[in-house]
mmCIF file of C-alpha atoms and ligand atoms in Angstrom:
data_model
loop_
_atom_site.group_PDB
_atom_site.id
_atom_site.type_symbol
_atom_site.label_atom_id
_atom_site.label_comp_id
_atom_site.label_asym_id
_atom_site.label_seq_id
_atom_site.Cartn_x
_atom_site.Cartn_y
_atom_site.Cartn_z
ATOM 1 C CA UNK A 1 11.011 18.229 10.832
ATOM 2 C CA UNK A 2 12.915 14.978 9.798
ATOM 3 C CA UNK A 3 15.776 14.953 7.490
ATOM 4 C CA UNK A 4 15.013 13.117 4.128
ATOM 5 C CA UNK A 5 17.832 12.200 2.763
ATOM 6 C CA UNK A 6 18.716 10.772 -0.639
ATOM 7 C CA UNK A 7 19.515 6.969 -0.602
ATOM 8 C CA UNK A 8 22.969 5.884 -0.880
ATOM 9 C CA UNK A 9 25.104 3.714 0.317
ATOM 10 C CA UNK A 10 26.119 5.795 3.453
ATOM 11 C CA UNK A 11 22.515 6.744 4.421
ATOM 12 C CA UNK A 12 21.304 3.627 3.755
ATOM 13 C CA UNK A 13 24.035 2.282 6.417
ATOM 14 C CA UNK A 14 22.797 4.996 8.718
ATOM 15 C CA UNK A 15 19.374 3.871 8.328
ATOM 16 C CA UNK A 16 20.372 0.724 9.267
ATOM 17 C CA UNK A 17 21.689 1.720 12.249
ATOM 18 C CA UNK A 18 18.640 3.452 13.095
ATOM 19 C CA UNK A 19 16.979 0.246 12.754
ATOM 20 C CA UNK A 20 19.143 -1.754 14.906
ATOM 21 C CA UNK A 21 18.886 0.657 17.623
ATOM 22 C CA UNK A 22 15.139 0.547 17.912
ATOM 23 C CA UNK A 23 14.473 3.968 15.732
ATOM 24 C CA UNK A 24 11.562 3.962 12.937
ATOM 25 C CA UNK A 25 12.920 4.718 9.340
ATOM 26 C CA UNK A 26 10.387 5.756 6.152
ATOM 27 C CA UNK A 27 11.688 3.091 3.277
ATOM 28 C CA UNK A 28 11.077 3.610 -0.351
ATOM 29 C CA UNK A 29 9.240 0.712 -2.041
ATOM 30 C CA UNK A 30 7.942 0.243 -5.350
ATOM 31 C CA UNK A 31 4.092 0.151 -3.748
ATOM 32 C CA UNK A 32 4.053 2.990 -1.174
ATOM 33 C CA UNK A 33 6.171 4.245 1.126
ATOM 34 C CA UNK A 34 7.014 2.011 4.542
ATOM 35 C CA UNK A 35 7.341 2.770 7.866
ATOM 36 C CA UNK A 36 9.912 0.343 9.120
ATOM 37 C CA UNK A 37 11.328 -1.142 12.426
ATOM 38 C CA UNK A 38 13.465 -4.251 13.479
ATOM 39 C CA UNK A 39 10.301 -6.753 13.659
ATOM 40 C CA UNK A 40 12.428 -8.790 16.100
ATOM 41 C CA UNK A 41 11.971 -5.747 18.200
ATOM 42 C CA UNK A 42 9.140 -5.354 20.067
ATOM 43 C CA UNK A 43 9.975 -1.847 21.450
ATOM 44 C CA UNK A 44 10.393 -0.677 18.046
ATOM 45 C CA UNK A 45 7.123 -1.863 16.563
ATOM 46 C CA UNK A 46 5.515 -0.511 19.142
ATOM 47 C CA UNK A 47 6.593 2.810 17.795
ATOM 48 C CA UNK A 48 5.028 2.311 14.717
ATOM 49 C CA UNK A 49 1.630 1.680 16.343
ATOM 50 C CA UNK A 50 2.280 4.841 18.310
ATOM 51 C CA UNK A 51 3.737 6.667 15.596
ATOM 52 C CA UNK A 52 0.279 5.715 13.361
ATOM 53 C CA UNK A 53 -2.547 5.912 15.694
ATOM 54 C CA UNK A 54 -3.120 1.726 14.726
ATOM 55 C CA UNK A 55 -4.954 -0.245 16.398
ATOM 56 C CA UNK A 56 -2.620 -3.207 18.110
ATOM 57 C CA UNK A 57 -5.397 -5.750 16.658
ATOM 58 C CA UNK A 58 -4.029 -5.102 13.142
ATOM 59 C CA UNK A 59 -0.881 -7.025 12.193
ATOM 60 C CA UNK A 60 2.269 -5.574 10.243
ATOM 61 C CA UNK A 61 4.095 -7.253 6.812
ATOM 62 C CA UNK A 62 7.227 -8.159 7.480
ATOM 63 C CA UNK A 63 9.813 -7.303 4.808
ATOM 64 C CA UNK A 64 12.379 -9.672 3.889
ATOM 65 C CA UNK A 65 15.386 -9.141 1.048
ATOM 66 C CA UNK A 66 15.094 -12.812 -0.361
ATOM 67 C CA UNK A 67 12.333 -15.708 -0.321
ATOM 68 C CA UNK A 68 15.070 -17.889 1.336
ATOM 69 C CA UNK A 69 15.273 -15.485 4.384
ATOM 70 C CA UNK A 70 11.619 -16.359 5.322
ATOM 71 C CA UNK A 71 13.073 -19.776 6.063
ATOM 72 C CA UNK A 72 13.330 -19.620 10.267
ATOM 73 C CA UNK A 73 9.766 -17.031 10.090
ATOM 74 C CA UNK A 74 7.025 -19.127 7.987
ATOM 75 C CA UNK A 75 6.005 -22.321 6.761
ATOM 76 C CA UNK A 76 6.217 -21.979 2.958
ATOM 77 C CA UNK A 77 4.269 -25.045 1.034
ATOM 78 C CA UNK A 78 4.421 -25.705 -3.253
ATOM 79 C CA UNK A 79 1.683 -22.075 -3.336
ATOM 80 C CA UNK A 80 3.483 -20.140 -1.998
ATOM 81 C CA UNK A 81 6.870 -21.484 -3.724
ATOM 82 C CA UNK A 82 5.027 -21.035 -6.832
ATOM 83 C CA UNK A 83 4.071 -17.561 -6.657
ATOM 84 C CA UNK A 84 7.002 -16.635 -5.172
ATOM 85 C CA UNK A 85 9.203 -17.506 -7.862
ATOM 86 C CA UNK A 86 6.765 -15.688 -10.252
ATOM 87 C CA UNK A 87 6.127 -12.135 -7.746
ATOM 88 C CA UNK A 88 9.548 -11.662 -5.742
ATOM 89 C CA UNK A 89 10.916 -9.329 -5.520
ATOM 90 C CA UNK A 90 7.309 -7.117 -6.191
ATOM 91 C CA UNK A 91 3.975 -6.164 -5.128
ATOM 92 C CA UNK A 92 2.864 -9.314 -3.654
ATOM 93 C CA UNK A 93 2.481 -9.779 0.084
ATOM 94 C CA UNK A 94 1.478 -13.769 1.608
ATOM 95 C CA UNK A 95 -0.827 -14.448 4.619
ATOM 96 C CA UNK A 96 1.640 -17.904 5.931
ATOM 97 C CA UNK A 97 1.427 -20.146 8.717
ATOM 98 C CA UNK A 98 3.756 -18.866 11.717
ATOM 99 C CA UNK A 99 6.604 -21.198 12.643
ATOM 100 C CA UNK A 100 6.797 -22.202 16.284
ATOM 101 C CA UNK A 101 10.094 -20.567 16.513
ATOM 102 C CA UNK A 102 10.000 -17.710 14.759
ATOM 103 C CA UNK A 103 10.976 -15.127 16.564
ATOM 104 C CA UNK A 104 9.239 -12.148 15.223
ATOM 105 C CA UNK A 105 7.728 -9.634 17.909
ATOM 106 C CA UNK A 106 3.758 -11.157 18.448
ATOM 107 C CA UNK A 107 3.021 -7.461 17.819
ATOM 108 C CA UNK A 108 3.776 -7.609 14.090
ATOM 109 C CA UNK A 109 1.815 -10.454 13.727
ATOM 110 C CA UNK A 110 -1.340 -9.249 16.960
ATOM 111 C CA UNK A 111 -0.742 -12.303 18.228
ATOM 112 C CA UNK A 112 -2.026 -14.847 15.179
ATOM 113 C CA UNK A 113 -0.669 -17.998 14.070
ATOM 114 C CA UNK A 114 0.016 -16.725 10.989
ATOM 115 C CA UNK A 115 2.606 -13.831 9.365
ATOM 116 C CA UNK A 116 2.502 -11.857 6.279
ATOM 117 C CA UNK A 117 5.800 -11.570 4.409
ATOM 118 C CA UNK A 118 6.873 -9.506 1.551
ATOM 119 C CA UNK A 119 10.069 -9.386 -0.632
ATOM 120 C CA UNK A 120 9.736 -5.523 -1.736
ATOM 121 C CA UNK A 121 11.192 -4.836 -5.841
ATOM 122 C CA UNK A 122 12.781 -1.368 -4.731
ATOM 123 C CA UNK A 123 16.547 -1.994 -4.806
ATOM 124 C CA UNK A 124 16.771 0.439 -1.664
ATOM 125 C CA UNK A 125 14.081 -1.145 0.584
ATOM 126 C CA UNK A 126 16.269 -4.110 -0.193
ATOM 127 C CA UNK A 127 19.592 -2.172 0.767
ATOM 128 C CA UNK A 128 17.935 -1.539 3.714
ATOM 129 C CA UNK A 129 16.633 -4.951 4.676
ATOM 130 C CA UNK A 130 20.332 -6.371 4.511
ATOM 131 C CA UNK A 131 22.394 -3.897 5.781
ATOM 132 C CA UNK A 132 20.047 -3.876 9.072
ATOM 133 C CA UNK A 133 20.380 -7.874 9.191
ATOM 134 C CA UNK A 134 16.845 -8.305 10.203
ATOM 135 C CA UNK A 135 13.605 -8.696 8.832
ATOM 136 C CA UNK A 136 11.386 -5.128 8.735
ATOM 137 C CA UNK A 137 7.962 -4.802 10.080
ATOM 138 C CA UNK A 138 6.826 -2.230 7.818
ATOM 139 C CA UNK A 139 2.870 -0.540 7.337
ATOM 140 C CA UNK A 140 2.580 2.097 4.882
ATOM 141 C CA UNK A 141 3.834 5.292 6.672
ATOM 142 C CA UNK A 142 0.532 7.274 6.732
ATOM 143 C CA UNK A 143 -1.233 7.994 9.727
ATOM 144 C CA UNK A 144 -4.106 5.394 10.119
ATOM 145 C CA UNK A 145 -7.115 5.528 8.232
ATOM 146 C CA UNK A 146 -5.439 8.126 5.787
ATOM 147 C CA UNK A 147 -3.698 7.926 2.360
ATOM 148 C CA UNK A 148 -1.206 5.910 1.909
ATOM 149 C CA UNK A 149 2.005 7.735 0.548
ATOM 150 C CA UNK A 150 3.430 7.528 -2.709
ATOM 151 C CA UNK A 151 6.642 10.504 -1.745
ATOM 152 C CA UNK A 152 9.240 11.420 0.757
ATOM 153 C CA UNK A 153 7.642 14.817 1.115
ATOM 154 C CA UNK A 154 4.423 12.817 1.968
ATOM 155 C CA UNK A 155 5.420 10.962 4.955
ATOM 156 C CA UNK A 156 7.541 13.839 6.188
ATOM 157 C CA UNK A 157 4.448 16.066 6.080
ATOM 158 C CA UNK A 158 2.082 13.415 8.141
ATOM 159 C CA UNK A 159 4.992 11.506 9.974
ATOM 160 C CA UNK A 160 7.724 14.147 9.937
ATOM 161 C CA UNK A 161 8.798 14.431 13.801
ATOM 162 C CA UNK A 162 7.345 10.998 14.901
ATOM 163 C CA UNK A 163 10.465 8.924 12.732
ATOM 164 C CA UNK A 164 14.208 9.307 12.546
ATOM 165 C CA UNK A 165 15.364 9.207 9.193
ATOM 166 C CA UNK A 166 13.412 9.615 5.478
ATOM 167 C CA UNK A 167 15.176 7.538 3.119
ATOM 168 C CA UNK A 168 14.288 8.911 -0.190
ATOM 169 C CA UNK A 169 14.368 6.479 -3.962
ATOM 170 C CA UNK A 170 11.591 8.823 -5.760
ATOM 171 C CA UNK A 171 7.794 7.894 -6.255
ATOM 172 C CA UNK A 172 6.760 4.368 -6.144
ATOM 173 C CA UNK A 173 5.913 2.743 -9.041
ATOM 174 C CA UNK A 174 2.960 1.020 -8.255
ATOM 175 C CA UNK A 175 1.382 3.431 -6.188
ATOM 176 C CA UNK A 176 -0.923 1.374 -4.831
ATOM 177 C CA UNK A 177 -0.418 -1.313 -1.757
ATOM 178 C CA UNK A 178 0.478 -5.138 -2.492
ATOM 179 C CA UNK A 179 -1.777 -7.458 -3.109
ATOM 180 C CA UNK A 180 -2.567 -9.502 -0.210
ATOM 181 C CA UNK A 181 -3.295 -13.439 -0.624
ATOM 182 C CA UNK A 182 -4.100 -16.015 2.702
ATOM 183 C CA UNK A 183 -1.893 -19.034 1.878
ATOM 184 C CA UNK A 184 -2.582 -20.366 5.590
ATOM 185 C CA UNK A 185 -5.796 -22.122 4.601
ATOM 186 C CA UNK A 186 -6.454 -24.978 2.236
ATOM 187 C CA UNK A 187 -8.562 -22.302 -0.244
ATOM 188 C CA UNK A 188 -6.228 -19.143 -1.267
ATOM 189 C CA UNK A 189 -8.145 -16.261 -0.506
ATOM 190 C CA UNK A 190 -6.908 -12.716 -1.692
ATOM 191 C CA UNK A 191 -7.720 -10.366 1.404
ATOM 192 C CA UNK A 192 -6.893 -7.341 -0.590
ATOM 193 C CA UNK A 193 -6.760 -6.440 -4.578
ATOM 194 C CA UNK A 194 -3.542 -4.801 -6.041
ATOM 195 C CA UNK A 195 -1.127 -4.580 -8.462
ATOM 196 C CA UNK A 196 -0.880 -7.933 -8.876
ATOM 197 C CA UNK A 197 -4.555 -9.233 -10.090
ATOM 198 C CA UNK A 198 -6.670 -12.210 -9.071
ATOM 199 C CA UNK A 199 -6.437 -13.415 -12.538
ATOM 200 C CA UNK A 200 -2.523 -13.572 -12.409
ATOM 201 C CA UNK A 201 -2.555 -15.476 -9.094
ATOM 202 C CA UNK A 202 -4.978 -17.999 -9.876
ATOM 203 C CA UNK A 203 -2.742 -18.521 -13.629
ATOM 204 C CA UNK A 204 0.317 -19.378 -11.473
ATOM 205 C CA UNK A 205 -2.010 -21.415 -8.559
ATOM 206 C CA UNK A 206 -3.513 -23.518 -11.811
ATOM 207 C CA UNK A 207 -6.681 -22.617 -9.832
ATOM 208 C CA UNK A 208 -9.724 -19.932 -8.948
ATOM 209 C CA UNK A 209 -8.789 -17.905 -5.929
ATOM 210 C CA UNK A 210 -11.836 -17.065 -3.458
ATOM 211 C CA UNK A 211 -12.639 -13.037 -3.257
ATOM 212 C CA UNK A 212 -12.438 -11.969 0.751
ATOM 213 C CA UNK A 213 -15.692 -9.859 1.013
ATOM 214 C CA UNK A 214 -17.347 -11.439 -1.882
ATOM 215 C CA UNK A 215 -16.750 -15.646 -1.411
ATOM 216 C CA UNK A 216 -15.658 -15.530 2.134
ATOM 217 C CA UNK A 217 -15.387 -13.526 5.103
ATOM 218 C CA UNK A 218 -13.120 -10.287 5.363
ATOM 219 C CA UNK A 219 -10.095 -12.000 7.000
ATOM 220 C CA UNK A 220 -7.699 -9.042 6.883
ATOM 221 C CA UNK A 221 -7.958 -7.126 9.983
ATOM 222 C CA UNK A 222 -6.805 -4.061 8.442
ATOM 223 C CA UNK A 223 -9.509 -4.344 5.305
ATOM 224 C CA UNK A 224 -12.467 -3.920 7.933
ATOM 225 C CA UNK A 225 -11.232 -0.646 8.928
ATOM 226 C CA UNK A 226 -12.024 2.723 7.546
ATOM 227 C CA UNK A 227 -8.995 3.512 5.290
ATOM 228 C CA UNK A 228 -7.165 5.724 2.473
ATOM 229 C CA UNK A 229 -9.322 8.687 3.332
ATOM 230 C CA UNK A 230 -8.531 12.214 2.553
ATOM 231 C CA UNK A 231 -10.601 14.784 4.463
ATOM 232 C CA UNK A 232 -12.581 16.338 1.199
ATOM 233 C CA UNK A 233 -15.811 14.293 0.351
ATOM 234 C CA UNK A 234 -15.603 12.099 -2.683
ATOM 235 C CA UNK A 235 -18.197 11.306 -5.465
ATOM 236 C CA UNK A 236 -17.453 8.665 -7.497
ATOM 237 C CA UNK A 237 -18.230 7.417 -10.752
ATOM 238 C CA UNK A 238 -19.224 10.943 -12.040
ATOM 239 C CA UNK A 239 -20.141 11.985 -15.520
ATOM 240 C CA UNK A 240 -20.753 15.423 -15.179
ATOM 241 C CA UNK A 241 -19.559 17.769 -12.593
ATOM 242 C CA UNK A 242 -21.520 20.022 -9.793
ATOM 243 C CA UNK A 243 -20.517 23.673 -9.609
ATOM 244 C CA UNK A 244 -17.120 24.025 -6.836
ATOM 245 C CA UNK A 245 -16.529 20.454 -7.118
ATOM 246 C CA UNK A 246 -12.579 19.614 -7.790
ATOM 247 C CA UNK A 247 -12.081 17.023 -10.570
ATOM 248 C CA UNK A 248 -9.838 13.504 -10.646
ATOM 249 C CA UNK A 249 -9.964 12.398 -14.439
ATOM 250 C CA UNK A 250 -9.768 9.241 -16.313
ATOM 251 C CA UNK A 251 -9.187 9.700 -19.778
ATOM 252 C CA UNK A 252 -10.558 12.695 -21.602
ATOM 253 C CA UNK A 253 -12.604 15.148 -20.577
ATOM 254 C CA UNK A 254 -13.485 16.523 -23.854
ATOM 255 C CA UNK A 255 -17.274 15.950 -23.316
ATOM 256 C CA UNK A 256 -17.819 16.338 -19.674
ATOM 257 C CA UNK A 257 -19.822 18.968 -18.528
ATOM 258 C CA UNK A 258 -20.715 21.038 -15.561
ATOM 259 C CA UNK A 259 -24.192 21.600 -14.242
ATOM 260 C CA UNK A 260 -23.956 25.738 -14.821
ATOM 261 C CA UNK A 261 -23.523 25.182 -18.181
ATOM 262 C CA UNK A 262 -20.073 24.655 -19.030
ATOM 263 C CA UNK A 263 -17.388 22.477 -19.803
ATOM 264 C CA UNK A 264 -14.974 20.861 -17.595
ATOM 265 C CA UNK A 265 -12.320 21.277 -19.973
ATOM 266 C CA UNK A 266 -12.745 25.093 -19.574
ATOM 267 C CA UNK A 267 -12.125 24.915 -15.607
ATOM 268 C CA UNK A 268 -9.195 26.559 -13.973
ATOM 269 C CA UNK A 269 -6.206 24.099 -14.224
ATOM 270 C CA UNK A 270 -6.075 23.893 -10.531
ATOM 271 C CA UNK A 271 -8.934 22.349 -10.510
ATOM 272 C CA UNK A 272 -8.869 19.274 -12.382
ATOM 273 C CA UNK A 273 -6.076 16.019 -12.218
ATOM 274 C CA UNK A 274 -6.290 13.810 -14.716
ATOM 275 C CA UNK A 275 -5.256 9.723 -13.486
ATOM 276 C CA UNK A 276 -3.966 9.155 -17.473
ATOM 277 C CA UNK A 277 -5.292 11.098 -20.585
ATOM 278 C CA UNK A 278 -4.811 8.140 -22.126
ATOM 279 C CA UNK A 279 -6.279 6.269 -19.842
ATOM 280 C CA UNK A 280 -3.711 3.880 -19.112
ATOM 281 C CA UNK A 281 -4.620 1.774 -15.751
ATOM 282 C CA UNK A 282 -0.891 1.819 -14.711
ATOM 283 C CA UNK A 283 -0.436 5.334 -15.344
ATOM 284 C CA UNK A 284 -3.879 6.474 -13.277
ATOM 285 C CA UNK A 285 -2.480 3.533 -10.187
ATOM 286 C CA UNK A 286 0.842 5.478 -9.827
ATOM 287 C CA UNK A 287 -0.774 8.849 -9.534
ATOM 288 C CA UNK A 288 -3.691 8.085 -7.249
ATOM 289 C CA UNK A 289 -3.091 8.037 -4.151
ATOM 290 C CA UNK A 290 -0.743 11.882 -5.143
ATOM 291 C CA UNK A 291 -3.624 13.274 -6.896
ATOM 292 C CA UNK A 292 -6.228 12.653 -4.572
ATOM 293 C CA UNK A 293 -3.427 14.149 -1.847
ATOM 294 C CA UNK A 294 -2.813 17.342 -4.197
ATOM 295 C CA UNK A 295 -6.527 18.012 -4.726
ATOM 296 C CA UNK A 296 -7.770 16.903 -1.142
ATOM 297 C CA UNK A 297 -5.112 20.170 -0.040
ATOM 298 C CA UNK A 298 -6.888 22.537 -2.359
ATOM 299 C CA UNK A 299 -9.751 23.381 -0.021
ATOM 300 C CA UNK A 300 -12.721 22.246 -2.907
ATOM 301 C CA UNK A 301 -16.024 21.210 -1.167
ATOM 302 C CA UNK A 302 -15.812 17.469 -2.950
ATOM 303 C CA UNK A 303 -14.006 15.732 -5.387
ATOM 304 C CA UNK A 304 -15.171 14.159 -8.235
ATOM 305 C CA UNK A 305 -13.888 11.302 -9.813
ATOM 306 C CA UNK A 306 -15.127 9.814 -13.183
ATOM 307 C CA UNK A 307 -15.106 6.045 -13.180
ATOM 308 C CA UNK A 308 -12.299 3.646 -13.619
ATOM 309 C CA UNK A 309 -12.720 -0.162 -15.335
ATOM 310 C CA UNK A 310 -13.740 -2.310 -12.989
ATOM 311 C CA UNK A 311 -10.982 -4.922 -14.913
ATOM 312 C CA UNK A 312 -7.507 -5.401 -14.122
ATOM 313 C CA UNK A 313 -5.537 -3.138 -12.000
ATOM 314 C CA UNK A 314 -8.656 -0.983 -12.652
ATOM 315 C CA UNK A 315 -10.380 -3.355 -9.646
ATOM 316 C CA UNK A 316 -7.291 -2.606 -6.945
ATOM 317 C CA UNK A 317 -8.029 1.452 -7.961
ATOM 318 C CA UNK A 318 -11.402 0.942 -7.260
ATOM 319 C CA UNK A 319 -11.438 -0.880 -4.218
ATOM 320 C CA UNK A 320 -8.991 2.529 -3.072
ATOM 321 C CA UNK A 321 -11.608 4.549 -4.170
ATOM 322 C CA UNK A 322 -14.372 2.658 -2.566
ATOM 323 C CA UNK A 323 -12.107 3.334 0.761
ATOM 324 C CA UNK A 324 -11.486 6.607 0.100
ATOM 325 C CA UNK A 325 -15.380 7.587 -0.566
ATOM 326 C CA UNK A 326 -16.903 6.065 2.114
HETATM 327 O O1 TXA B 1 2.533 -2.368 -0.223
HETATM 328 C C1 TXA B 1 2.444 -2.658 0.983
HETATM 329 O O2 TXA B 1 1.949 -3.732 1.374
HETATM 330 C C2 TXA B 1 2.961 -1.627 1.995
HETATM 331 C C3 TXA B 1 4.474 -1.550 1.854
HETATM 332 C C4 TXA B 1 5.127 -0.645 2.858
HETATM 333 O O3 TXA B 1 5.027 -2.845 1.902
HETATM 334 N N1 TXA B 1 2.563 -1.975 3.320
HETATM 335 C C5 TXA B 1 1.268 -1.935 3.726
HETATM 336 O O4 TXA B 1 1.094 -2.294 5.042
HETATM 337 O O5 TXA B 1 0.351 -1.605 2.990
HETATM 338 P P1 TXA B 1 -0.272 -2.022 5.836
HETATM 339 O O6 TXA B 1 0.055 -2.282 7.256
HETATM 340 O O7 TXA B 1 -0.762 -0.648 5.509
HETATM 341 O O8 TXA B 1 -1.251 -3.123 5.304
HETATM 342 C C6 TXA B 1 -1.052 -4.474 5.666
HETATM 343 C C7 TXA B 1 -2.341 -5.232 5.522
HETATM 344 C C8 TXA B 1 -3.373 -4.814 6.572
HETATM 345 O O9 TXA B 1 -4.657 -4.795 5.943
HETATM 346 C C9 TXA B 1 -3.287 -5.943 7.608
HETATM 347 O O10 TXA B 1 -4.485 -6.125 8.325
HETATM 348 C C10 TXA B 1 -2.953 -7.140 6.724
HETATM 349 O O11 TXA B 1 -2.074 -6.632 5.732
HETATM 350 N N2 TXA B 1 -2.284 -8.225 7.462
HETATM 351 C C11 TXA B 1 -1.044 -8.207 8.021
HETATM 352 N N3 TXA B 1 -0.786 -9.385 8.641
HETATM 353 C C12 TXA B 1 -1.874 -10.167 8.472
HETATM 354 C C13 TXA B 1 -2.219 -11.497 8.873
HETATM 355 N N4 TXA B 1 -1.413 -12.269 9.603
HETATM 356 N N5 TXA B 1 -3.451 -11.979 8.501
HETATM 357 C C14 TXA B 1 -4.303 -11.224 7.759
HETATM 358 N N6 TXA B 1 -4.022 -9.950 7.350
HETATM 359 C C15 TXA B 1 -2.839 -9.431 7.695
HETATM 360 MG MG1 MG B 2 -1.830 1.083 5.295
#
């Protein structure tokens, strides 16, 4: 089993030496947890894709510790300056034209013209990315097609022997992946919803962004694939509960029922998570993707999962959930 150690200055120079020698590392950020490699490195990344189970067709972010270190990797125009200076460091990741001589591994980016680029809000993840010197390629460190983790003790219990060091900074924040816009085009598309909303991009873009999957055409390799699964079945949108079936809460559960006869709030406490009492959006995105881990290792038949507002960060949980049920 790996070591996951606490990050500090010392391990996070270790880590960093990990990286330069060609070794995977699992980085903290404030969305999920990464699994990283020297993206100059094609050896390395092509750990990760071993280390995953991904298919090679499906491109990596790249993590960088300031905008101005994209520089030599990707053509940024007045968008992507914009949002930039509004999102980084945070949960934003940009879809950007490749630069002829950027010399990330055509691995990371399965061989497009463009690259996606990320400056991650977790002060270690950004430790990280300067004490190795090089940019990160970095996927969430799940196997592929699974849930995404939001712990240490999740990656090391999926990923454990398959990467050298665990660095651990607590749960992420977020708890759900950046949101992923397509700057390469003349239309700014967002390929995948997230913390950051639709609504807040266009604001800073001064105009409407097109929907991937609902304007245009899926353009995110890794949004066509089968994703954020967890191996119990999952109901959504319930409002009353089948006998056996585990339940993941939004809000109160004061009135919901189950079909014997009684009342949810009467089940064993094992049995039901609740997102936020209060249902708080933020609260129920940072304890998804743990929830539906905890109950998915409880053994119930199915879980059910009352519905979440399709507004806001509410739309980024639900496309998770869409993911997870299908
Ligand atoms: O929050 C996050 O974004 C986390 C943390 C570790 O930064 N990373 C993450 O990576 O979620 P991953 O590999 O699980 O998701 C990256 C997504 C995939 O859907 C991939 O297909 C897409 O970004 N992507 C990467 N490069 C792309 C490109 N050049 N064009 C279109 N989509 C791209
Ligand atoms: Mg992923």
């Amino acid at each position: 089993m790996t070591k996951i150690i606490a990050a500090n200055p010392a391990s996070i120079e270790k880590a960093a030496q990990i990286i330069r020698a060609g070794g995977l590392v699992g980085m903290p950020t404030e969305t999920v947890y990464g699994l990283a490699a020297n993206a100059l490195d094609g050896q390395a990344v092509a750990k990760i894709f071993a280390a995953k189970g991904r298919p090679a067709f499906n491109p990596l972010i790249s993590h960088f510790a300031s905008p101005r270190a994209i520089e030599p990797f990707a053509h940024m125009d007045e968008r992507a300056k914009a949002l930039a200076q509004k999102f980084w460091p945070g949960a934003l990741t940009m879809i950007l034209p490749r630069k002829e001589s950027c010399p990330i591994s055509d691995l990371v980016t399965a061989g497009l013209p463009t690259i996606a680029v990320r400056v991650p809000a977790h002060k270690t993840a950004r430790a990280l990315i300067e004490a190795a010197g090089v940019p990160l390629a970095a996927p969430s460190a799940n196997p592929s097609g699974t849930l995404s983790p939001t712990s240490p003790a999740h990656v090391a219990h999926t990923l454990g022997d398959k990467l050298d060091l665990i660095l651990a900074g607590g749960s992420s924040a977020v708890g759900l992946e950046s949101t992923v816009i397509d700057l390469s085009g003349e239309t700014a598309t967002l390929l995948r919803p997230g913390a950051i909303t639709a609504e807040a991009l266009s604001a800073v873009l001064g105009q409407p962004i097109s929907i991937a999957g609902e304007d245009s055409p899926i353009k995110s390799p890794g949004q066509l694939l089968k994703h954020y699964a967890p191996q119990t079945p999952i109901r959504l949108n319930a409002i009353d509960l089948e006998e056996g079936e585990a339940l993941l809460a939004f809000g109160s559960i004061k009135f919901m029922g189950v079909k014997n006869g009684s009342a949810a709030a009467s089940l064993p406490d094992n049995q039901v998570l609740n997102l936020s009492e209060e249902g708080d959006l933020h609260e129920a995105a940072a304890n998804l993707f743990g929830m539906l881990h905890a109950l998915d290792a409880r053994g119930y038949p199915r879980i059910a999962v009352m519905s979440i507002p399709e507004t806001g960060l509410g739309i980024a949980i639900n496309d998770r959930l869409k993911r997870a049920a299908s």
